[in-house]
mmCIF file with all atom_site columns, C-alpha atoms in Angstrom:
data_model
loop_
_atom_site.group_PDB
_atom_site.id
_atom_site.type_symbol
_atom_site.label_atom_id
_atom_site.label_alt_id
_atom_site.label_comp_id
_atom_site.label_asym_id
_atom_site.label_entity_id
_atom_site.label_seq_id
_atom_site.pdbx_PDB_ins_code
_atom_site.Cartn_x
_atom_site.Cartn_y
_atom_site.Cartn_z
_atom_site.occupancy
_atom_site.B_iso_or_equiv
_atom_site.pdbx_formal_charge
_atom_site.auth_seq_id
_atom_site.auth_comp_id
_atom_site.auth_asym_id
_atom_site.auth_atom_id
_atom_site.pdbx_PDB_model_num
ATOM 1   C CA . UNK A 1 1   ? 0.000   0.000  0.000  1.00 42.00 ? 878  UNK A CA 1
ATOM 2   C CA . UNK A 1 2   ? 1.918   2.793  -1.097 1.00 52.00 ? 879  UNK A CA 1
ATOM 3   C CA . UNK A 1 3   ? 0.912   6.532  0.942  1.00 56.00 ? 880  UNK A CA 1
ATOM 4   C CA . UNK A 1 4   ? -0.181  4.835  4.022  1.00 64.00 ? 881  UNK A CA 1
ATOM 5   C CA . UNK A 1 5   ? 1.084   4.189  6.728  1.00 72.00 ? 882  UNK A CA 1
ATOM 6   C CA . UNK A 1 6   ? 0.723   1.751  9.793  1.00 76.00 ? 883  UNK A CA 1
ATOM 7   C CA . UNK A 1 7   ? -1.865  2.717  12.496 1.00 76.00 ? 884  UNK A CA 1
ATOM 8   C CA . UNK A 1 8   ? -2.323  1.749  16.490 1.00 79.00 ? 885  UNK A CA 1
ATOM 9   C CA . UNK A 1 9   ? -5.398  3.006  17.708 1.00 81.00 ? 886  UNK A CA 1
ATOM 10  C CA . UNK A 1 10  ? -7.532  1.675  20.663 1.00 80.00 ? 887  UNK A CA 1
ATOM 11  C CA . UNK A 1 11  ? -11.360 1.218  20.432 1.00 84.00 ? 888  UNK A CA 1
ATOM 12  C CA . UNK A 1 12  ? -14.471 1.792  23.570 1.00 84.00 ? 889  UNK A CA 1
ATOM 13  C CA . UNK A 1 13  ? -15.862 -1.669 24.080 1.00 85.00 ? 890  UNK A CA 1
ATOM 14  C CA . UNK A 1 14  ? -19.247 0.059  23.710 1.00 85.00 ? 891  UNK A CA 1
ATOM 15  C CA . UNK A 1 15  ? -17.964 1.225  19.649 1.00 85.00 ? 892  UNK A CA 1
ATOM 16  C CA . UNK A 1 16  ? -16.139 -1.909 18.631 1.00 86.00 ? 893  UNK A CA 1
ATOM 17  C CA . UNK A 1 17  ? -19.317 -3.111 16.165 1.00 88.00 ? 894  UNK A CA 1
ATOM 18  C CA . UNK A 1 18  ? -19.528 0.220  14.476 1.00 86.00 ? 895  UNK A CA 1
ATOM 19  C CA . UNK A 1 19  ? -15.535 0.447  13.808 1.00 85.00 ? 896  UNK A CA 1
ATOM 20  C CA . UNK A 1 20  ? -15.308 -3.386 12.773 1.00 85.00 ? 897  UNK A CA 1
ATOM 21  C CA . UNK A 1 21  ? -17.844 -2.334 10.034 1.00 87.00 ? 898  UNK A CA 1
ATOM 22  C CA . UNK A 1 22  ? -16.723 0.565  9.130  1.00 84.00 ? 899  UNK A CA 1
ATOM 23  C CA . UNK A 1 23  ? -13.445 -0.726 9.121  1.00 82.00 ? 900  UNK A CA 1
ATOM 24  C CA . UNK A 1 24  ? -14.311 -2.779 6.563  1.00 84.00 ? 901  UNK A CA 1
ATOM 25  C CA . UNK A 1 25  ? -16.348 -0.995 4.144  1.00 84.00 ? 902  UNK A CA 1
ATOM 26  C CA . UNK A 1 26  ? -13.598 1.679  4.461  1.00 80.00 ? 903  UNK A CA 1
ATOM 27  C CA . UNK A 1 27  ? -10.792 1.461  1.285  1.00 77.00 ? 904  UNK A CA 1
ATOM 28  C CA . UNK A 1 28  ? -8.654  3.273  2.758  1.00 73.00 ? 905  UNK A CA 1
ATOM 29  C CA . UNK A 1 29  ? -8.010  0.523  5.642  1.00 76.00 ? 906  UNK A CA 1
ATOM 30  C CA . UNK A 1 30  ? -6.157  -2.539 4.838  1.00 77.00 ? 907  UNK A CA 1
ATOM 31  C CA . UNK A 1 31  ? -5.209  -5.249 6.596  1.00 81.00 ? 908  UNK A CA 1
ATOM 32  C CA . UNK A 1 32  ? -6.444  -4.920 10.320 1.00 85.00 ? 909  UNK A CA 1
ATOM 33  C CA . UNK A 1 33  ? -5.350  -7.101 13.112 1.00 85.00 ? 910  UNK A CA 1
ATOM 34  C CA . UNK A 1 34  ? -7.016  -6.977 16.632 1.00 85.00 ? 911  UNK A CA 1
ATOM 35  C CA . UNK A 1 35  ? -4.115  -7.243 19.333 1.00 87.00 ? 912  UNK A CA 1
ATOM 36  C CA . UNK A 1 36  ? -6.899  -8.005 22.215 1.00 85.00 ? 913  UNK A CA 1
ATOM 37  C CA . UNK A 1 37  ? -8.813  -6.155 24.546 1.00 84.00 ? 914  UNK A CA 1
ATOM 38  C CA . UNK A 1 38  ? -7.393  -3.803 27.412 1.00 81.00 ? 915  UNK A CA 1
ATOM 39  C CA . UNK A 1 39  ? -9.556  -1.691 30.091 1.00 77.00 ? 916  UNK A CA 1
ATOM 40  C CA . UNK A 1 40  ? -13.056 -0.820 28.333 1.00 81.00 ? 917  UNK A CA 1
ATOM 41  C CA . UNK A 1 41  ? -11.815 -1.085 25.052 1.00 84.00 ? 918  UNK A CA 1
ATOM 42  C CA . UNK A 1 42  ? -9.884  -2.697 22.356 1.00 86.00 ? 919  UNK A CA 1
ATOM 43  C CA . UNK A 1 43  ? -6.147  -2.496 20.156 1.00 86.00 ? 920  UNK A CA 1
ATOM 44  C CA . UNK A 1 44  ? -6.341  -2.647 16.725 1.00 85.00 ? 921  UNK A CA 1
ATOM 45  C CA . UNK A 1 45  ? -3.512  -2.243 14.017 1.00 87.00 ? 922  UNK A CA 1
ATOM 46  C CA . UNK A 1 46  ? -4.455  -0.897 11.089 1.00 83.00 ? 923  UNK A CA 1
ATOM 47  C CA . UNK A 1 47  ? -2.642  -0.363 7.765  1.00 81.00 ? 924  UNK A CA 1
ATOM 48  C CA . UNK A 1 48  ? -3.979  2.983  5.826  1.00 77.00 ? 925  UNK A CA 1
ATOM 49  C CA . UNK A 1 49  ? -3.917  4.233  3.041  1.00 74.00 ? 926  UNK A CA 1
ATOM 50  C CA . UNK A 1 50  ? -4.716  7.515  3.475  1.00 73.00 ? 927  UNK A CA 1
ATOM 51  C CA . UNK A 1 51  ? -2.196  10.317 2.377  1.00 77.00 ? 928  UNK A CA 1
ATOM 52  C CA . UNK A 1 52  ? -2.016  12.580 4.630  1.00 78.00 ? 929  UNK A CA 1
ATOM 53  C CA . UNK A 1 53  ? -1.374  10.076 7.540  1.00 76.00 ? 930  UNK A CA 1
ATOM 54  C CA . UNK A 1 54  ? 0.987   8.746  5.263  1.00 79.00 ? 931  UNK A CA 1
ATOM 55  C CA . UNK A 1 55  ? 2.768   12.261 4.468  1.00 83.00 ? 932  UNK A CA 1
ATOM 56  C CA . UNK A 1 56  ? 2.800   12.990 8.814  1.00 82.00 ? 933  UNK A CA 1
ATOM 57  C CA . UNK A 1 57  ? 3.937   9.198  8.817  1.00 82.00 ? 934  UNK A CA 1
ATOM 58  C CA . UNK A 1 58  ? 6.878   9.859  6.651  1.00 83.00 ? 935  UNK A CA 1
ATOM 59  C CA . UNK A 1 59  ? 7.575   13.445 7.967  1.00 85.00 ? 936  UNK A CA 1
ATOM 60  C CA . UNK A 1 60  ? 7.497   12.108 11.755 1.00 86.00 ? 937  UNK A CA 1
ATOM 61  C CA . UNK A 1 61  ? 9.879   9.577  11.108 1.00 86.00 ? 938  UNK A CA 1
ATOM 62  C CA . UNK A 1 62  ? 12.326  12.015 8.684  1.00 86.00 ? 939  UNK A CA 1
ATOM 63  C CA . UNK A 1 63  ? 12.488  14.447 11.923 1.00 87.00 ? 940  UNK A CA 1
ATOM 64  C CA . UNK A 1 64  ? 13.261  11.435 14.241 1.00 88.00 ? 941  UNK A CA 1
ATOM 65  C CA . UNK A 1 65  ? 10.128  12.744 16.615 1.00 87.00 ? 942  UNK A CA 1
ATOM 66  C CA . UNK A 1 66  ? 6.997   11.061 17.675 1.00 85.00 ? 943  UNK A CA 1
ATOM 67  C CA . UNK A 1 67  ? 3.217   11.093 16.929 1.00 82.00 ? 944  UNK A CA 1
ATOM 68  C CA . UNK A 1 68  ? 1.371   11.131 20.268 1.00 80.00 ? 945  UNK A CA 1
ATOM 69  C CA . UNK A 1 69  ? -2.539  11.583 19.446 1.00 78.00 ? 946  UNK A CA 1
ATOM 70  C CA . UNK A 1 70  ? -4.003  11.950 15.961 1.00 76.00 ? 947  UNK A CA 1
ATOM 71  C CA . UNK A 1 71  ? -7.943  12.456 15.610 1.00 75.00 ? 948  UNK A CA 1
ATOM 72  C CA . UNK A 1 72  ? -10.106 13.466 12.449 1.00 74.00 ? 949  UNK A CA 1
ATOM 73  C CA . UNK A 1 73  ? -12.396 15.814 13.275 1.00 77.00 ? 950  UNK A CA 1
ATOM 74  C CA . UNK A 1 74  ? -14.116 18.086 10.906 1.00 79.00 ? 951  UNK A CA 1
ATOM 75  C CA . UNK A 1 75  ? -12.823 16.229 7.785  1.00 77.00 ? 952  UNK A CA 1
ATOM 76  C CA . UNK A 1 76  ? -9.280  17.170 9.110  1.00 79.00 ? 953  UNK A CA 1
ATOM 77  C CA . UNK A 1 77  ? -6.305  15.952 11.062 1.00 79.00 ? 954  UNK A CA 1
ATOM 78  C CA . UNK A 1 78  ? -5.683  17.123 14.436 1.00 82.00 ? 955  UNK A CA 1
ATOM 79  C CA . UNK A 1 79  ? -2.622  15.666 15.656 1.00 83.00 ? 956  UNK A CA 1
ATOM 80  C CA . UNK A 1 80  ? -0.298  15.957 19.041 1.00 83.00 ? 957  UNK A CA 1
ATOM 81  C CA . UNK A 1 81  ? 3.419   14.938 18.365 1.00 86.00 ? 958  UNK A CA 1
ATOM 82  C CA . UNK A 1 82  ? 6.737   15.783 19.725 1.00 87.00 ? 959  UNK A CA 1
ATOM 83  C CA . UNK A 1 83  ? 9.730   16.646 18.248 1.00 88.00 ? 960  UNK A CA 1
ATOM 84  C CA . UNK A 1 84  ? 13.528  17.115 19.096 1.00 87.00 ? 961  UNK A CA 1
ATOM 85  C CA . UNK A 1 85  ? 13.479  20.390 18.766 1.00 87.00 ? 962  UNK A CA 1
ATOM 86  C CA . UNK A 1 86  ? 11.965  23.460 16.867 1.00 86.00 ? 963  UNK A CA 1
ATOM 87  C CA . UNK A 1 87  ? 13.391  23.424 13.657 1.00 88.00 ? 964  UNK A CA 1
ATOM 88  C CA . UNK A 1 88  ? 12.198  19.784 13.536 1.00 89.00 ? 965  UNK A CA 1
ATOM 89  C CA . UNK A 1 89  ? 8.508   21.150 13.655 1.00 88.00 ? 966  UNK A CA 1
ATOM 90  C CA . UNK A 1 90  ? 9.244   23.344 11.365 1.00 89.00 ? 967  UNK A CA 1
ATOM 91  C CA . UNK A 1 91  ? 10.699  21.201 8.870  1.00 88.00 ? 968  UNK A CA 1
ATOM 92  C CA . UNK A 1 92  ? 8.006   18.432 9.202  1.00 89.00 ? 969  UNK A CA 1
ATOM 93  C CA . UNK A 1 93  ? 5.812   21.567 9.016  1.00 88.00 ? 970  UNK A CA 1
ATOM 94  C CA . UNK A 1 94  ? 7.328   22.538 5.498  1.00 89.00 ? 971  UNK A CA 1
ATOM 95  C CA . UNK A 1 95  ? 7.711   19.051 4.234  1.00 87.00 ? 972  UNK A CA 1
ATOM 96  C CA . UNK A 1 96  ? 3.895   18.475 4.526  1.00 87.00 ? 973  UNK A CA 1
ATOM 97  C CA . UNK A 1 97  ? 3.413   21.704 2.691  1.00 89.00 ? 974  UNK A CA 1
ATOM 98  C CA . UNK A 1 98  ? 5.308   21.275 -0.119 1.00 88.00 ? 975  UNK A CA 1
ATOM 99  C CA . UNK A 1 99  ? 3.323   17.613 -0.671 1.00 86.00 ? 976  UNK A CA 1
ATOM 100 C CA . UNK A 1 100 ? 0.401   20.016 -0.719 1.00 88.00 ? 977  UNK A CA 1
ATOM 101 C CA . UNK A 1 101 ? -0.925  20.130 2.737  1.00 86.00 ? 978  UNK A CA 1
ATOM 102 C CA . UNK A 1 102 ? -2.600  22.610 4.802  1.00 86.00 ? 979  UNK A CA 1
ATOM 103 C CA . UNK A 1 103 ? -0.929  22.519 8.024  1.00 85.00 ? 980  UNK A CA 1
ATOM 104 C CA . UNK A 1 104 ? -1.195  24.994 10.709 1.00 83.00 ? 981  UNK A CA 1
ATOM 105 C CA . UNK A 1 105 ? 0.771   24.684 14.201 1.00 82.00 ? 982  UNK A CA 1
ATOM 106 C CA . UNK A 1 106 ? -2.263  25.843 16.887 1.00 79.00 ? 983  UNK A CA 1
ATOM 107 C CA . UNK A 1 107 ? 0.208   24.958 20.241 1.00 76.00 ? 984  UNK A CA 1
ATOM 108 C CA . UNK A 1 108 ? 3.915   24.411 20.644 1.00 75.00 ? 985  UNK A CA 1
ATOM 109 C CA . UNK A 1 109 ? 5.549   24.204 24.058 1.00 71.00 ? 986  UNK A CA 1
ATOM 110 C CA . UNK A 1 110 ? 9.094   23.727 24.363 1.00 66.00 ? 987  UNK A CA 1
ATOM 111 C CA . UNK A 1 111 ? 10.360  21.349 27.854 1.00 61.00 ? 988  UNK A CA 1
ATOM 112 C CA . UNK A 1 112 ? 13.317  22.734 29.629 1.00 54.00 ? 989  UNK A CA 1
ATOM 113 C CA . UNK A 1 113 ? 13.104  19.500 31.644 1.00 46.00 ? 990  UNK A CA 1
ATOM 114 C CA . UNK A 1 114 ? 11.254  16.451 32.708 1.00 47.00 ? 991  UNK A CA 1
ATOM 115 C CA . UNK A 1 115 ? 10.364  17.219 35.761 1.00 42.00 ? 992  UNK A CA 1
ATOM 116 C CA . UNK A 1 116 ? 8.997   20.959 35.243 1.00 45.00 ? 993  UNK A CA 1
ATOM 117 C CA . UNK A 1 117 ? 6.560   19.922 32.534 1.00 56.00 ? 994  UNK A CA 1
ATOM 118 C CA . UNK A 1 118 ? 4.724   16.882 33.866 1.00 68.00 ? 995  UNK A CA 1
ATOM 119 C CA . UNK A 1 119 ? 1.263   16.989 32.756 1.00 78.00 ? 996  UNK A CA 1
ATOM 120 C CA . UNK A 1 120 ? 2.391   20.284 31.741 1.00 81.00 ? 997  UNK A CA 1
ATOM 121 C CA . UNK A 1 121 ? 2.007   22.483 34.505 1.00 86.00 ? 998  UNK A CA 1
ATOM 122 C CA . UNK A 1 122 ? 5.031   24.872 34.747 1.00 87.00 ? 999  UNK A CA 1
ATOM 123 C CA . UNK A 1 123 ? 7.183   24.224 38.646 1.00 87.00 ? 1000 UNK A CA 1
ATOM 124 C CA . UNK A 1 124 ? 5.539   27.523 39.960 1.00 91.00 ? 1001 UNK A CA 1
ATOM 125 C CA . UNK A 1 125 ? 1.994   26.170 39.344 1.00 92.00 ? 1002 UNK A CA 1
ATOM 126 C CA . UNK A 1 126 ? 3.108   22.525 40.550 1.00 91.00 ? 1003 UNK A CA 1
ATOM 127 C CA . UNK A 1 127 ? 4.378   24.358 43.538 1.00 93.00 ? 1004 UNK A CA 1
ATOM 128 C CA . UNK A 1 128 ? 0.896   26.608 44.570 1.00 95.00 ? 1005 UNK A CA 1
ATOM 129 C CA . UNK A 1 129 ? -1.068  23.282 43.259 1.00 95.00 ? 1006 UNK A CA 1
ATOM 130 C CA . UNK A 1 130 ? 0.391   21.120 45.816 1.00 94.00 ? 1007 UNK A CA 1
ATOM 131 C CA . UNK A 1 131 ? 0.965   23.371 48.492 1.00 95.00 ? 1008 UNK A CA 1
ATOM 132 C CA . UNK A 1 132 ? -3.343  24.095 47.419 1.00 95.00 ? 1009 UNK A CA 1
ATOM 133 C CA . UNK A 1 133 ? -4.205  20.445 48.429 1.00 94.00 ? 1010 UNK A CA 1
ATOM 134 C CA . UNK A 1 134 ? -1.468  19.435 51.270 1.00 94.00 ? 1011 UNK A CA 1
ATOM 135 C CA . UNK A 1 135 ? -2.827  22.674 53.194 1.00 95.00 ? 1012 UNK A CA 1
ATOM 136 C CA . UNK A 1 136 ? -6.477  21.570 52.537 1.00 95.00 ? 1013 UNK A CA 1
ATOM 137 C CA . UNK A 1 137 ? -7.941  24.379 50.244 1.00 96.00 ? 1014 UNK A CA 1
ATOM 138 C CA . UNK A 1 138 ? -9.537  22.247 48.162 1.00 94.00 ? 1015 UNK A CA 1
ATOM 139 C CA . UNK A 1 139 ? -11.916 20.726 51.296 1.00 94.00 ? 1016 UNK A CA 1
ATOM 140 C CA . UNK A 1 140 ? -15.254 21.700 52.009 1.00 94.00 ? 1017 UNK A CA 1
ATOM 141 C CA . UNK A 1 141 ? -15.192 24.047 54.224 1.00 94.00 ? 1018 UNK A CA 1
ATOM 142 C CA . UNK A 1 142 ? -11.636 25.203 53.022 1.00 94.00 ? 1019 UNK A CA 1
ATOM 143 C CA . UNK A 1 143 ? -8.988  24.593 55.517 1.00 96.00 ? 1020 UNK A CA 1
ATOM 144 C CA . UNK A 1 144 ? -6.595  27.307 53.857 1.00 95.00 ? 1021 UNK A CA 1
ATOM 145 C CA . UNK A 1 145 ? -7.398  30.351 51.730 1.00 95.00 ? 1022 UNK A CA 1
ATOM 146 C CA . UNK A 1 146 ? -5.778  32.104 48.754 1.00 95.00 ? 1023 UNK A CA 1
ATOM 147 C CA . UNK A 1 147 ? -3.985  34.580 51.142 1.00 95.00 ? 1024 UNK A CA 1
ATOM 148 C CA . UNK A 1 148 ? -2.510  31.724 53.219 1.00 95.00 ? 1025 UNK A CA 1
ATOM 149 C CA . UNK A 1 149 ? -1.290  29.937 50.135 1.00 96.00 ? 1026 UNK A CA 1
ATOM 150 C CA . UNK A 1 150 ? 0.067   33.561 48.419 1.00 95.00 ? 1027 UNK A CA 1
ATOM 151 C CA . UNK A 1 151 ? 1.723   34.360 51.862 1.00 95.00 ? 1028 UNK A CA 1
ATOM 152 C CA . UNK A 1 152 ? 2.929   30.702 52.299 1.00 94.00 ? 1029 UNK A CA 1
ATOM 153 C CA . UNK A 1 153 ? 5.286   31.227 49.025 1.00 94.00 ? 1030 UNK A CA 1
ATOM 154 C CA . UNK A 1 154 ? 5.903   35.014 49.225 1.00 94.00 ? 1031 UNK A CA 1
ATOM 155 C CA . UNK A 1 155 ? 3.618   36.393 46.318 1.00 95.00 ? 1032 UNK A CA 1
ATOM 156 C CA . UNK A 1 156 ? 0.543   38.508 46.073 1.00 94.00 ? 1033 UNK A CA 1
ATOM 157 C CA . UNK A 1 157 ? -2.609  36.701 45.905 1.00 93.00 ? 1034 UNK A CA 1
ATOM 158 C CA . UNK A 1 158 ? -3.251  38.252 42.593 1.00 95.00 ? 1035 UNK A CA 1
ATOM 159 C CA . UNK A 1 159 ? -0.378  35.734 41.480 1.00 93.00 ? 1036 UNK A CA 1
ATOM 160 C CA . UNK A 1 160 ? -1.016  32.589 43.446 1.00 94.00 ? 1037 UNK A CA 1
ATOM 161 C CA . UNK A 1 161 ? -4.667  32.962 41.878 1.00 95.00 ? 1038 UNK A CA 1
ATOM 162 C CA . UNK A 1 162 ? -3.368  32.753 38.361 1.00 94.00 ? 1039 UNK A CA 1
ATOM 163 C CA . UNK A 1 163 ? -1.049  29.939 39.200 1.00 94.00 ? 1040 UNK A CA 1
ATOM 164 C CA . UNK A 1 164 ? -3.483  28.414 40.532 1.00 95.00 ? 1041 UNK A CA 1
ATOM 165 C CA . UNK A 1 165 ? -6.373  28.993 37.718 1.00 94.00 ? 1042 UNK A CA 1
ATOM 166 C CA . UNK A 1 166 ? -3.949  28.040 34.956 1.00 92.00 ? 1043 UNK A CA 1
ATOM 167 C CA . UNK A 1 167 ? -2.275  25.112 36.616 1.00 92.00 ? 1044 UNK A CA 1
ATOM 168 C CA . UNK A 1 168 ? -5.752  23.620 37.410 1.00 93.00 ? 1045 UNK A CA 1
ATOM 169 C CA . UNK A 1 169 ? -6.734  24.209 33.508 1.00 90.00 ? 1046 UNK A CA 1
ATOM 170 C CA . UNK A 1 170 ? -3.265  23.159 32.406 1.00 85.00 ? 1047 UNK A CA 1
ATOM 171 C CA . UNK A 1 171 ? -3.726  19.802 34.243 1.00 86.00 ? 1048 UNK A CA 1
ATOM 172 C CA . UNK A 1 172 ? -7.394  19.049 33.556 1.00 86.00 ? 1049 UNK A CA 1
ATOM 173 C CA . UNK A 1 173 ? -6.814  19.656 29.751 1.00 81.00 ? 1050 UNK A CA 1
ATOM 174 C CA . UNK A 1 174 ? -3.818  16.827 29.447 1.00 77.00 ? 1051 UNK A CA 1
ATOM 175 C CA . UNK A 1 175 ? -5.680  14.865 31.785 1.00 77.00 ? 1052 UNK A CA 1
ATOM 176 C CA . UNK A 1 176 ? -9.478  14.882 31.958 1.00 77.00 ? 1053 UNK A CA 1
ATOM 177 C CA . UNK A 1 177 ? -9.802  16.753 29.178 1.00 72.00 ? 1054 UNK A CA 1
ATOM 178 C CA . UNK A 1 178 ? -6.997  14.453 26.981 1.00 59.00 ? 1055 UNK A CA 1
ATOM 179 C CA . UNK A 1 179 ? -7.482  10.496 27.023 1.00 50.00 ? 1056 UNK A CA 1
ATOM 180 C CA . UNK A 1 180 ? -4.533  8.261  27.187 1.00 48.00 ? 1057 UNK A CA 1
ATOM 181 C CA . UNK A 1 181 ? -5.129  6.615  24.728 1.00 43.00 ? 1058 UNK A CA 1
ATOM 182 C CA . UNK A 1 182 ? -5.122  7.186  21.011 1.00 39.00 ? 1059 UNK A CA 1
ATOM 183 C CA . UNK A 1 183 ? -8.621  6.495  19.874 1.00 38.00 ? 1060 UNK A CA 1
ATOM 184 C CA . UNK A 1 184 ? -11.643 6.066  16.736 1.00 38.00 ? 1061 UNK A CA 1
ATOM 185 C CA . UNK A 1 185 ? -14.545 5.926  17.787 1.00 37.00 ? 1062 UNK A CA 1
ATOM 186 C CA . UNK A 1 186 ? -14.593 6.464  21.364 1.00 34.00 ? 1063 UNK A CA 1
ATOM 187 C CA . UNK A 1 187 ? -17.512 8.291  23.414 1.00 35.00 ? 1064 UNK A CA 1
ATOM 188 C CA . UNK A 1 188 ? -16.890 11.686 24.072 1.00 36.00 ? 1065 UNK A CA 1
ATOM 189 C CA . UNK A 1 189 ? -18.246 12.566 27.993 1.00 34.00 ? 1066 UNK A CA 1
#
């Protein structure tokens, strides 16, 4: 199959009928093998034939970096990978326009280190988060308040609020808001 390109994606238990079908009434999947089931769901690998993953296939593996989520939505690709560095994105950007590609970059965050970008909160909100829930603000009643946590690290409220309000968005969108694992066909909540 030449343009394709070999896909892993994991399937909800309650969705496997509908992709198995679709699966195969679809010419742009080949062969398909079922690895097994895992949680509420199930592993499929699926050869494609469908360009554009083919083209980000191709590009990924040209910039030695890593596709981590790819979903079509809209009649479009909307994909989370990381690269080396950021001539890498821009050079897998480039490549897939010159094969004729829209592509537009929407996020790119660059890790300093490991530990500073887990779930990608930045140290400073990892710091007020934690501090938040060891000193019991998130309990009902509240056991500290926004003053004790600001005075607590030595800033103004004003800034151990916004910590605080983009550290908790931060985590709940690459957790909550972000499943694990790749999927087609999953339930949205």
């Amino acid at each position: 199959m030449d343009g394709g390109c070999r896909t892993v994606i994991w399937v909800d238990v309650a969705d496997r009928d509908a992709v198995d079908a679709a699966l195969a009434a679809d010419d742009s999947a080949g062969p398909v093998s079922h690895l097994g089931p895992e949680a509420e769901g199930h592993w499929y690998v699926v050869k494609t034939v469908d360009e554009p993953l083919g083209a980000m296939s191709r590009g990924l593996i040209t910039a030695d970096s890593m596709l981590v989520r790819a979903d079509f939505v809209d009649d479009e690709w909307v994909v989370q990978a990381r690269f080396p560095d950021r001539s890498a994105l821009l050079t897998f950007r480039e490549d897939l326009v010159a094969d004729g590609f829209d592509v537009e970059v929407q996020r790119m965050r660059e890790d300093d280190d490991e530990a500073s970008t887990q779930f990608g909160v930045t140290d400073p909100q990892r710091e007020v988060l934690l501090l938040a829930l060891d000193r019991g603000y998130y309990t009902v009643p509240r056991n500290a308040s926004l003053s004790d946590l600001a005075d607590n690290l030595g800033i103004s409220s004003q800034a151990a609020s916004e910590r605080l309000r983009r550290g908790t968005q931060t985590l709940v969108a690459n957790t909550l808001g972000a499943p694990a694992r790749p999927s087609i066909g999953s339930r949205q909540h």
